[in-house]
Amino acid sequence: MENIEQPAEASRVSKRYMIGLVVLMGLISNMDSWLSLIESKALIGILREFWGITAASTPADIVAAQTDFAFLQGIFGILVFGVFFIAWYADAYGRKKGMMLLVMVMGIPAILIVFLSINQYVFLLLYTVVIMGTTSNLWEVPISEEAPAKSRGMYGSAAFMIGVIPLYAIIGPMIIDASDWRWGYGVMFFLMIILMVLLFFMKDPQRWIDTKEARGETRLGIMDAVKKIRKEDYKYIAIATAVYLTWTISFKMATTFGGSYFVNVRGFTDSEFNSILTIAGLLLPISALISGVLLDKVGRNVVLVIGSVGAMVSLVGLGLTGLPLLYQSAYFFMAMLLAWIYVFIVEIFPNEVRSTSVGVCITGARLGYVVGPLLSALLIPLFADMSGFWIFGGLLLIVPLFTLLAKPLETKGKTLEEIEVER
C-alpha cells in the first residue's frame, strides 16, 4: 500500500493501494452487515430464551413478545445517537484512527454479548452499542477521498458489494444452530482482531492530511466541526437524512421481524427461513454490483428512484401476499437505495467536515433505531398477521422520492472539488 504523489484527482494513490483499501473497507462493511442483519435469525432464539416463545405459543403470546421486544429495542436505541462522536473523531484525529475506533466499538460488545447476556436488558444494552458502530458508515469516507472521480461510485459500490456478501445468512444460521444465538454476534470479535492488524497498514487520505495541515496546531473540537458546516450544506443534510431515516425505519422493521414473521406467524420451519434468508442475502452483492454500474453510468438520482420504488412495491406486496419472494426482492431494492446513500452522502460535503457532516446525517437517520422499533410495537398488535406492518413499512419509502423536488446536484463523474464548487 504505497502512496504515489500525483497532482490530479484521477490518481492520488496507486491502483494497487486503491484495491487494497476497497477490500479492507469492504471487510469492515461486512462486519457491519453481519452484526446488523444476523438479527433476523437471532431474534427467533432471543424470543425463545427471554420470552418463552415456542412452536406451541399462541398468536397472542407471539404478538405480546414481539411488541415487548420492539418497545425495549426502541428505548435502548436512544444510545445509537452516540455515533456522531465516532464521525467527529475521524475528522479530528484521522480516518485511520477513526476506523480503528469503529471496529472496536462493534467487536468488543459483540463478544461481551456471549458472556454477559443474562437477560434481555443486558443483551439490548450491548447490542445497541454494537449497532451504534454499524450505523456510522465511516468506511465509505476513505474510499470517496481516494477514488478517481469517474469511478468513485464503482469503488464505493465495490466495497459495499464485499460488505453484503451474505456470510451472515450462510454461516450465521449454522453457527447459531450449532451453539446458540449469542455466538451469532460474538464471532465478529475474531474478525475485529484481523481488521485491527490490517488497519495498521492503512494510511490517512492525502485530502485529510491537507486539511489537518491547513488547521495547523488547532485541534478540531466537536463544536468547531459543527460550526464549519455551511448554510448550503444543510440542504444536503436534510436530503440525506430524510432518505436515510426512512430507509432505516423500513429496513429495521424488515431485518428485525422477518424471521419471527415467517417462523412464528406464517408457520415456516427454522430451516425454511434459513433458505429464505440465504437467497435474500445473496441478492445483496448482486444489487451492489448493479448499483455501482448504474451510479456511474446513469447517475445517482436514477438509482434513488429505482431503489425506492422497488423496495416500496416489494414490502407492500409482502403485506398483501406473504410471499417469501417479495421479502427477498425487498432486500435487493433496499440494498440499491443504500448504495445511493453510501456514495452520495460522502461525496456531497466539503472535505474539512465531510465525516462530521456525514455524522450529522447518520445521527439524524439513527432516529430510525428508536422510531422503527416503537412503530413496530404499535403496528404489531394492530395486525396479528403483520400484513399492515409490512404495508406501512413499504409506503414509508415514498419519502425519498419527494427529496428529488429539492433538485439535489447530480454528482456523477465529478471530482470532489468540482462538487464543492458547484454546490
CSV table of C-alpha atoms in Angstrom, one decimal:
chain,number,residue,atom,x,y,z
A,1,MET,CA,0.0,0.0,0.0
A,2,GLU,CA,2.2,2.8,-1.2
A,3,ASN,CA,1.0,6.3,-1.8
A,4,ILE,CA,2.0,7.9,-5.2
A,5,GLU,CA,2.1,11.6,-5.2
A,6,GLN,CA,0.3,12.8,-8.3
A,7,PRO,CA,-1.4,16.1,-8.6
A,8,ALA,CA,-4.6,15.1,-10.4
A,9,GLU,CA,-7.8,13.9,-8.9
A,10,ALA,CA,-7.6,10.9,-11.2
A,11,SER,CA,-4.9,9.1,-9.2
A,12,ARG,CA,-3.8,10.3,-5.8
A,13,VAL,CA,-2.8,6.8,-4.9
A,14,SER,CA,-1.7,3.7,-6.8
A,15,LYS,CA,-4.3,1.4,-8.2
A,16,ARG,CA,-3.0,-1.5,-6.1
A,17,TYR,CA,-3.4,0.6,-2.9
A,18,MET,CA,-6.9,1.6,-4.0
A,19,ILE,CA,-7.9,-2.1,-4.5
A,20,GLY,CA,-6.4,-3.0,-1.1
A,21,LEU,CA,-8.3,-0.1,0.5
A,22,VAL,CA,-11.6,-1.2,-1.1
A,23,VAL,CA,-11.1,-4.8,0.2
A,24,LEU,CA,-10.2,-3.6,3.7
A,25,MET,CA,-13.2,-1.2,3.9
A,26,GLY,CA,-15.4,-3.9,2.4
A,27,LEU,CA,-14.4,-6.3,5.2
A,28,ILE,CA,-15.3,-3.7,7.7
A,29,SER,CA,-18.6,-3.2,5.9
A,30,ASN,CA,-19.1,-6.9,6.0
A,31,MET,CA,-18.7,-6.9,9.8
A,32,ASP,CA,-21.2,-4.1,9.9
A,33,SER,CA,-23.7,-6.1,7.7
A,34,TRP,CA,-23.3,-9.2,9.8
A,35,LEU,CA,-24.0,-7.5,13.1
A,36,SER,CA,-26.9,-5.6,11.6
A,37,LEU,CA,-28.6,-8.4,9.7
A,38,ILE,CA,-27.9,-11.5,11.9
A,39,GLU,CA,-30.8,-10.3,14.0
A,40,SER,CA,-33.3,-11.8,11.5
A,41,LYS,CA,-32.1,-15.2,12.6
A,42,ALA,CA,-31.0,-14.4,16.2
A,43,LEU,CA,-34.4,-13.0,17.2
A,44,ILE,CA,-36.0,-16.4,17.0
A,45,GLY,CA,-33.7,-17.6,19.7
A,46,ILE,CA,-33.9,-14.4,21.7
A,47,LEU,CA,-37.7,-14.7,21.8
A,48,ARG,CA,-37.5,-18.3,22.8
A,49,GLU,CA,-35.0,-17.7,25.7
A,50,PHE,CA,-36.2,-14.4,27.2
A,51,TRP,CA,-39.9,-14.5,26.3
A,52,GLY,CA,-40.5,-18.3,26.2
A,53,ILE,CA,-41.9,-18.4,22.6
A,54,THR,CA,-42.1,-21.9,21.2
A,55,ALA,CA,-44.0,-23.6,18.4
A,56,ALA,CA,-46.8,-24.2,20.9
A,57,SER,CA,-47.2,-20.5,21.8
A,58,THR,CA,-50.5,-18.8,20.9
A,59,PRO,CA,-50.7,-15.9,18.4
A,60,ALA,CA,-51.4,-13.6,21.3
A,61,ASP,CA,-48.2,-14.7,23.1
A,62,ILE,CA,-46.2,-14.1,19.9
A,63,VAL,CA,-47.7,-10.7,19.4
A,64,ALA,CA,-47.0,-9.7,23.0
A,65,ALA,CA,-43.4,-10.9,22.9
A,66,GLN,CA,-42.7,-9.2,19.6
A,67,THR,CA,-44.3,-6.0,20.9
A,68,ASP,CA,-42.3,-6.0,24.1
A,69,PHE,CA,-39.0,-6.7,22.3
A,70,ALA,CA,-39.7,-3.9,19.8
A,71,PHE,CA,-40.6,-1.4,22.5
A,72,LEU,CA,-37.4,-2.2,24.5
A,73,GLN,CA,-35.3,-2.0,21.4
A,74,GLY,CA,-36.7,1.4,20.6
A,75,ILE,CA,-35.9,2.7,24.1
A,76,PHE,CA,-32.4,1.3,24.2
A,77,GLY,CA,-32.0,2.7,20.6
A,78,ILE,CA,-31.5,6.2,22.0
A,79,LEU,CA,-27.9,5.2,22.7
A,80,VAL,CA,-27.3,4.9,19.0
A,81,PHE,CA,-27.0,8.7,18.7
A,82,GLY,CA,-23.5,8.4,20.1
A,83,VAL,CA,-22.5,7.5,16.6
A,84,PHE,CA,-21.9,11.3,16.0
A,85,PHE,CA,-18.8,11.1,18.2
A,86,ILE,CA,-17.2,8.4,16.0
A,87,ALA,CA,-17.7,10.6,12.9
A,88,TRP,CA,-16.2,13.7,14.7
A,89,TYR,CA,-13.2,11.6,15.9
A,90,ALA,CA,-12.4,10.6,12.3
A,91,ASP,CA,-12.4,14.3,11.3
A,92,ALA,CA,-10.3,15.4,14.3
A,93,TYR,CA,-7.8,12.5,14.5
A,94,GLY,CA,-7.7,10.9,11.1
A,95,ARG,CA,-9.6,8.3,9.1
A,96,LYS,CA,-7.2,5.5,10.2
A,97,LYS,CA,-7.8,6.1,13.9
A,98,GLY,CA,-11.5,6.6,13.3
A,99,MET,CA,-11.7,3.2,11.6
A,100,MET,CA,-9.9,1.5,14.4
A,101,LEU,CA,-12.3,3.1,17.0
A,102,LEU,CA,-15.2,2.0,14.8
A,103,VAL,CA,-14.1,-1.6,14.6
A,104,MET,CA,-13.6,-1.8,18.4
A,105,VAL,CA,-17.0,-0.3,19.1
A,106,MET,CA,-18.5,-3.1,17.0
A,107,GLY,CA,-16.3,-6.0,18.1
A,108,ILE,CA,-15.8,-5.7,21.8
A,109,PRO,CA,-19.5,-5.5,22.8
A,110,ALA,CA,-20.2,-8.4,20.3
A,111,ILE,CA,-18.1,-10.8,22.3
A,112,LEU,CA,-19.5,-9.5,25.6
A,113,ILE,CA,-22.9,-10.4,24.4
A,114,VAL,CA,-21.8,-14.1,24.6
A,115,PHE,CA,-20.8,-14.0,28.2
A,116,LEU,CA,-22.9,-11.2,29.8
A,117,SER,CA,-26.4,-11.5,28.2
A,118,ILE,CA,-28.1,-12.9,31.4
A,119,ASN,CA,-31.3,-11.2,30.4
A,120,GLN,CA,-32.9,-9.1,27.7
A,121,TYR,CA,-31.9,-5.8,29.2
A,122,VAL,CA,-28.2,-6.6,29.3
A,123,PHE,CA,-28.3,-8.0,25.8
A,124,LEU,CA,-30.1,-4.9,24.4
A,125,LEU,CA,-27.6,-2.6,26.1
A,126,LEU,CA,-24.6,-4.4,24.5
A,127,TYR,CA,-26.5,-4.9,21.2
A,128,THR,CA,-27.2,-1.2,21.0
A,129,VAL,CA,-23.6,-0.3,21.4
A,130,VAL,CA,-22.8,-2.7,18.6
A,131,ILE,CA,-25.5,-1.1,16.4
A,132,MET,CA,-24.1,2.3,17.2
A,133,GLY,CA,-20.9,1.2,15.4
A,134,THR,CA,-22.7,-0.4,12.5
A,135,THR,CA,-24.6,2.8,11.8
A,136,SER,CA,-21.5,5.0,11.2
A,137,ASN,CA,-20.8,4.1,7.5
A,138,LEU,CA,-17.4,5.6,8.1
A,139,TRP,CA,-15.7,3.0,5.9
A,140,GLU,CA,-17.1,4.8,2.8
A,141,VAL,CA,-15.2,8.1,3.6
A,142,PRO,CA,-11.6,6.9,2.8
A,143,ILE,CA,-12.8,5.4,-0.5
A,144,SER,CA,-14.6,8.6,-1.5
A,145,GLU,CA,-11.5,10.7,-0.7
A,146,GLU,CA,-9.0,8.4,-2.6
A,147,ALA,CA,-11.1,7.2,-5.6
A,148,PRO,CA,-10.9,8.8,-9.0
A,149,ALA,CA,-14.0,10.9,-9.8
A,150,LYS,CA,-15.2,8.8,-12.8
A,151,SER,CA,-15.1,5.5,-10.8
A,152,ARG,CA,-16.0,6.8,-7.4
A,153,GLY,CA,-19.4,5.2,-7.5
A,154,MET,CA,-18.0,1.9,-8.7
A,155,TYR,CA,-15.3,1.8,-6.0
A,156,GLY,CA,-17.8,2.7,-3.3
A,157,SER,CA,-20.2,0.1,-4.5
A,158,ALA,CA,-17.4,-2.5,-4.8
A,159,ALA,CA,-16.7,-2.0,-1.0
A,160,PHE,CA,-20.4,-2.2,-0.4
A,161,MET,CA,-20.6,-5.4,-2.5
A,162,ILE,CA,-17.9,-7.0,-0.4
A,163,GLY,CA,-19.8,-5.8,2.7
A,164,VAL,CA,-23.0,-7.5,1.7
A,165,ILE,CA,-21.6,-10.9,0.8
A,166,PRO,CA,-24.2,-12.8,2.8
A,167,LEU,CA,-21.9,-14.7,5.2
A,168,TYR,CA,-24.4,-13.8,8.0
A,169,ALA,CA,-27.1,-15.6,6.0
A,170,ILE,CA,-25.0,-18.6,5.0
A,171,ILE,CA,-22.6,-19.2,8.0
A,172,GLY,CA,-24.6,-17.2,10.6
A,173,PRO,CA,-27.5,-19.7,10.9
A,174,MET,CA,-25.1,-22.6,11.1
A,175,ILE,CA,-23.2,-21.0,14.0
A,176,ILE,CA,-26.5,-20.2,15.8
A,177,ASP,CA,-28.0,-23.7,15.2
A,178,ALA,CA,-24.7,-25.4,16.4
A,179,SER,CA,-24.3,-23.2,19.5
A,180,ASP,CA,-26.8,-20.5,20.3
A,181,TRP,CA,-27.9,-17.1,19.1
A,182,ARG,CA,-25.2,-15.3,21.2
A,183,TRP,CA,-22.4,-16.6,19.1
A,184,GLY,CA,-24.1,-15.1,16.0
A,185,TYR,CA,-22.8,-11.8,17.4
A,186,GLY,CA,-19.7,-12.9,19.3
A,187,VAL,CA,-18.0,-14.5,16.3
A,188,MET,CA,-17.3,-11.0,14.9
A,189,PHE,CA,-14.8,-10.3,17.7
A,190,PHE,CA,-12.3,-12.5,15.8
A,191,LEU,CA,-12.9,-10.5,12.6
A,192,MET,CA,-12.2,-7.4,14.7
A,193,ILE,CA,-8.7,-8.7,15.6
A,194,ILE,CA,-7.9,-9.4,12.0
A,195,LEU,CA,-9.2,-5.9,10.9
A,196,MET,CA,-7.1,-4.1,13.6
A,197,VAL,CA,-4.0,-5.8,12.2
A,198,LEU,CA,-4.9,-4.8,8.6
A,199,LEU,CA,-5.7,-1.2,9.6
A,200,PHE,CA,-2.2,-0.8,11.0
A,201,PHE,CA,-1.1,-0.6,7.3
A,202,MET,CA,-3.7,1.9,6.2
A,203,LYS,CA,-2.7,5.5,5.5
A,204,ASP,CA,-4.8,8.6,6.1
A,205,PRO,CA,-6.1,10.0,2.8
A,206,GLN,CA,-4.0,12.9,1.5
A,207,ARG,CA,-7.1,15.1,1.5
A,208,TRP,CA,-7.5,14.7,5.2
A,209,ILE,CA,-3.8,15.3,5.7
A,210,ASP,CA,-4.0,18.5,3.7
A,211,THR,CA,-7.0,19.7,5.8
A,212,LYS,CA,-5.1,18.8,9.0
A,213,GLU,CA,-2.1,20.8,7.9
A,214,ALA,CA,-4.3,23.8,7.0
A,215,ARG,CA,-5.7,23.8,10.6
A,216,GLY,CA,-2.1,23.9,11.9
A,217,GLU,CA,-1.9,23.1,15.6
A,218,THR,CA,-5.6,23.8,16.2
A,219,ARG,CA,-7.5,20.7,17.3
A,220,LEU,CA,-10.9,20.3,15.7
A,221,GLY,CA,-13.3,20.3,18.6
A,222,ILE,CA,-16.8,18.9,18.2
A,223,MET,CA,-18.5,22.3,18.2
A,224,ASP,CA,-15.7,23.7,15.9
A,225,ALA,CA,-16.5,21.0,13.4
A,226,VAL,CA,-20.3,21.7,13.6
A,227,LYS,CA,-19.7,25.4,13.1
A,228,LYS,CA,-17.7,24.8,9.9
A,229,ILE,CA,-20.8,23.3,8.3
A,230,ARG,CA,-22.1,25.9,5.9
A,231,LYS,CA,-25.7,27.0,5.2
A,232,GLU,CA,-25.6,25.3,1.8
A,233,ASP,CA,-24.6,22.1,3.4
A,234,TYR,CA,-27.8,21.9,5.4
A,235,LYS,CA,-29.9,21.4,2.3
A,236,TYR,CA,-28.0,18.2,1.6
A,237,ILE,CA,-28.0,17.2,5.3
A,238,ALA,CA,-31.8,17.4,5.1
A,239,ILE,CA,-32.0,15.4,1.8
A,240,ALA,CA,-29.6,12.7,3.0
A,241,THR,CA,-31.2,12.5,6.4
A,242,ALA,CA,-34.7,12.1,5.0
A,243,VAL,CA,-33.7,9.3,2.7
A,244,TYR,CA,-31.6,7.5,5.3
A,245,LEU,CA,-34.1,7.9,8.1
A,246,THR,CA,-36.9,6.3,6.1
A,247,TRP,CA,-34.6,3.6,4.8
A,248,THR,CA,-33.5,2.9,8.4
A,249,ILE,CA,-37.1,2.6,9.7
A,250,SER,CA,-38.2,0.3,6.9
A,251,PHE,CA,-35.2,-1.9,6.8
A,252,LYS,CA,-35.0,-2.2,10.5
A,253,MET,CA,-38.6,-3.4,10.5
A,254,ALA,CA,-37.8,-6.0,7.8
A,255,THR,CA,-34.5,-7.3,9.3
A,256,THR,CA,-35.7,-7.4,12.9
A,257,PHE,CA,-39.0,-9.2,12.3
A,258,GLY,CA,-38.5,-11.2,9.1
A,259,GLY,CA,-37.5,-14.4,10.9
A,260,SER,CA,-40.2,-14.1,13.5
A,261,TYR,CA,-42.8,-13.3,10.8
A,262,PHE,CA,-42.1,-16.4,8.7
A,263,VAL,CA,-41.5,-18.8,11.6
A,264,ASN,CA,-43.9,-17.7,14.3
A,265,VAL,CA,-46.7,-16.1,12.2
A,266,ARG,CA,-46.5,-17.9,8.8
A,267,GLY,CA,-45.5,-21.3,10.2
A,268,PHE,CA,-42.3,-21.9,8.3
A,269,THR,CA,-39.6,-24.0,9.9
A,270,ASP,CA,-36.2,-22.6,11.0
A,271,SER,CA,-34.6,-24.4,8.1
A,272,GLU,CA,-37.1,-23.0,5.6
A,273,PHE,CA,-36.4,-19.5,6.9
A,274,ASN,CA,-32.7,-20.1,6.7
A,275,SER,CA,-33.2,-20.7,3.0
A,276,ILE,CA,-35.3,-17.6,2.5
A,277,LEU,CA,-32.7,-15.5,4.3
A,278,THR,CA,-29.8,-17.0,2.3
A,279,ILE,CA,-31.4,-16.1,-1.0
A,280,ALA,CA,-32.2,-12.6,0.3
A,281,GLY,CA,-28.6,-12.3,1.3
A,282,LEU,CA,-27.2,-13.5,-2.0
A,283,LEU,CA,-29.3,-10.8,-3.7
A,284,LEU,CA,-27.4,-8.0,-1.8
A,285,PRO,CA,-24.0,-8.3,-3.6
A,286,ILE,CA,-25.8,-8.6,-6.9
A,287,SER,CA,-27.7,-5.4,-6.1
A,288,ALA,CA,-24.5,-3.7,-5.1
A,289,LEU,CA,-22.8,-4.7,-8.4
A,290,ILE,CA,-25.7,-3.4,-10.5
A,291,SER,CA,-25.9,-0.3,-8.4
A,292,GLY,CA,-22.3,0.5,-8.9
A,293,VAL,CA,-22.7,0.4,-12.6
A,294,LEU,CA,-25.9,2.5,-12.6
A,295,LEU,CA,-24.4,5.1,-10.2
A,296,ASP,CA,-21.6,5.9,-12.6
A,297,LYS,CA,-23.4,5.3,-15.9
A,298,VAL,CA,-26.9,6.8,-15.4
A,299,GLY,CA,-26.5,8.8,-12.3
A,300,ARG,CA,-27.3,9.0,-8.6
A,301,ASN,CA,-30.9,10.2,-8.9
A,302,VAL,CA,-32.0,7.3,-11.1
A,303,VAL,CA,-30.6,4.8,-8.6
A,304,LEU,CA,-32.5,6.6,-5.8
A,305,VAL,CA,-35.8,6.2,-7.8
A,306,ILE,CA,-35.3,2.6,-8.7
A,307,GLY,CA,-34.3,1.6,-5.2
A,308,SER,CA,-37.2,3.4,-3.5
A,309,VAL,CA,-40.0,2.3,-5.9
A,310,GLY,CA,-38.7,-1.3,-6.0
A,311,ALA,CA,-38.5,-1.6,-2.2
A,312,MET,CA,-41.9,0.0,-1.7
A,313,VAL,CA,-43.6,-2.3,-4.1
A,314,SER,CA,-41.9,-5.4,-2.6
A,315,LEU,CA,-42.8,-4.6,1.1
A,316,VAL,CA,-46.4,-3.6,0.2
A,317,GLY,CA,-46.7,-6.8,-1.9
A,318,LEU,CA,-45.3,-8.9,1.0
A,319,GLY,CA,-48.0,-7.5,3.3
A,320,LEU,CA,-50.7,-8.4,0.8
A,321,THR,CA,-49.5,-11.8,-0.2
A,322,GLY,CA,-46.9,-13.1,2.4
A,323,LEU,CA,-44.7,-14.4,-0.5
A,324,PRO,CA,-41.1,-15.0,0.5
A,325,LEU,CA,-40.0,-13.9,-3.0
A,326,LEU,CA,-41.2,-10.3,-2.1
A,327,TYR,CA,-39.2,-10.4,1.2
A,328,GLN,CA,-36.2,-11.3,-0.9
A,329,SER,CA,-36.8,-8.6,-3.5
A,330,ALA,CA,-37.1,-6.0,-0.8
A,331,TYR,CA,-33.5,-6.9,0.2
A,332,PHE,CA,-32.4,-6.3,-3.4
A,333,PHE,CA,-34.0,-2.9,-3.8
A,334,MET,CA,-33.2,-1.7,-0.3
A,335,ALA,CA,-29.6,-2.5,-1.0
A,336,MET,CA,-29.8,-0.4,-4.1
A,337,LEU,CA,-31.1,2.5,-2.1
A,338,LEU,CA,-28.4,2.0,0.5
A,339,ALA,CA,-25.8,2.1,-2.3
A,340,TRP,CA,-27.0,5.6,-3.2
A,341,ILE,CA,-26.8,6.6,0.5
A,342,TYR,CA,-23.3,5.3,0.9
A,343,VAL,CA,-21.9,7.0,-2.2
A,344,PHE,CA,-23.9,10.3,-2.2
A,345,ILE,CA,-23.5,11.4,1.4
A,346,VAL,CA,-19.8,11.1,1.5
A,347,GLU,CA,-19.2,12.9,-1.8
A,348,ILE,CA,-21.6,15.9,-1.4
A,349,PHE,CA,-19.9,17.6,1.6
A,350,PRO,CA,-16.6,19.6,1.8
A,351,ASN,CA,-13.5,17.7,2.8
A,352,GLU,CA,-12.8,19.5,6.1
A,353,VAL,CA,-16.0,18.5,7.7
A,354,ARG,CA,-17.0,15.6,5.5
A,355,SER,CA,-17.0,13.0,8.3
A,356,THR,CA,-18.8,15.4,10.7
A,357,SER,CA,-21.4,16.3,8.1
A,358,VAL,CA,-22.0,12.6,7.4
A,359,GLY,CA,-22.1,12.1,11.1
A,360,VAL,CA,-24.9,14.7,11.4
A,361,CYS,CA,-26.9,12.9,8.7
A,362,ILE,CA,-26.3,9.5,10.2
A,363,THR,CA,-27.2,10.8,13.7
A,364,GLY,CA,-30.5,12.1,12.3
A,365,ALA,CA,-31.1,8.9,10.4
A,366,ARG,CA,-30.5,6.9,13.6
A,367,LEU,CA,-33.7,8.3,14.9
A,368,GLY,CA,-35.0,5.3,12.9
A,369,TYR,CA,-33.5,3.0,15.5
A,370,VAL,CA,-35.9,4.5,18.0
A,371,VAL,CA,-38.8,5.2,15.8
A,372,GLY,CA,-38.7,1.9,13.8
A,373,PRO,CA,-38.9,-0.4,16.9
A,374,LEU,CA,-41.5,1.8,18.6
A,375,LEU,CA,-43.5,1.9,15.4
A,376,SER,CA,-43.3,-1.8,15.2
A,377,ALA,CA,-44.5,-2.0,18.8
A,378,LEU,CA,-47.6,0.0,17.7
A,379,LEU,CA,-48.3,-1.9,14.5
A,380,ILE,CA,-47.8,-5.5,15.5
A,381,PRO,CA,-50.7,-5.5,18.0
A,382,LEU,CA,-52.9,-3.9,15.4
A,383,PHE,CA,-52.2,-6.5,12.7
A,384,ALA,CA,-51.7,-10.0,14.2
A,385,ASP,CA,-50.9,-11.4,10.7
A,386,MET,CA,-48.4,-8.5,10.3
A,387,SER,CA,-49.9,-7.5,6.9
A,388,GLY,CA,-50.3,-3.8,7.8
A,389,PHE,CA,-46.9,-3.9,9.4
A,390,TRP,CA,-45.2,-4.6,6.0
A,391,ILE,CA,-47.5,-2.3,4.0
A,392,PHE,CA,-46.8,0.6,6.3
A,393,GLY,CA,-43.0,-0.1,6.1
A,394,GLY,CA,-43.3,-0.1,2.3
A,395,LEU,CA,-45.3,3.1,2.0
A,396,LEU,CA,-42.7,5.0,4.0
A,397,LEU,CA,-40.3,4.7,1.1
A,398,ILE,CA,-42.3,7.2,-0.9
A,399,VAL,CA,-40.4,9.9,1.2
A,400,PRO,CA,-37.1,9.5,-0.7
A,401,LEU,CA,-38.9,10.3,-4.0
A,402,PHE,CA,-40.0,13.6,-2.6
A,403,THR,CA,-36.4,14.7,-1.8
A,404,LEU,CA,-35.9,15.0,-5.6
A,405,LEU,CA,-38.2,18.0,-5.5
A,406,ALA,CA,-35.2,19.8,-3.8
A,407,LYS,CA,-33.2,19.2,-7.0
A,408,PRO,CA,-30.1,17.7,-5.5
A,409,LEU,CA,-26.9,18.1,-7.5
A,410,GLU,CA,-26.1,15.2,-9.8
A,411,THR,CA,-22.6,14.2,-8.9
A,412,LYS,CA,-21.9,11.5,-11.5
A,413,GLY,CA,-18.4,11.8,-12.9
A,414,LYS,CA,-17.4,14.9,-10.9
A,415,THR,CA,-14.4,15.4,-8.7
A,416,LEU,CA,-15.0,16.2,-5.0
A,417,GLU,CA,-13.5,19.7,-5.7
A,418,GLU,CA,-15.9,20.2,-8.6
A,419,ILE,CA,-18.8,19.1,-6.5
A,420,GLU,CA,-17.8,21.6,-3.8
A,421,VAL,CA,-17.5,24.5,-6.2
A,422,GLU,CA,-20.9,23.7,-8.0
A,423,ARG,CA,-22.6,23.4,-4.6
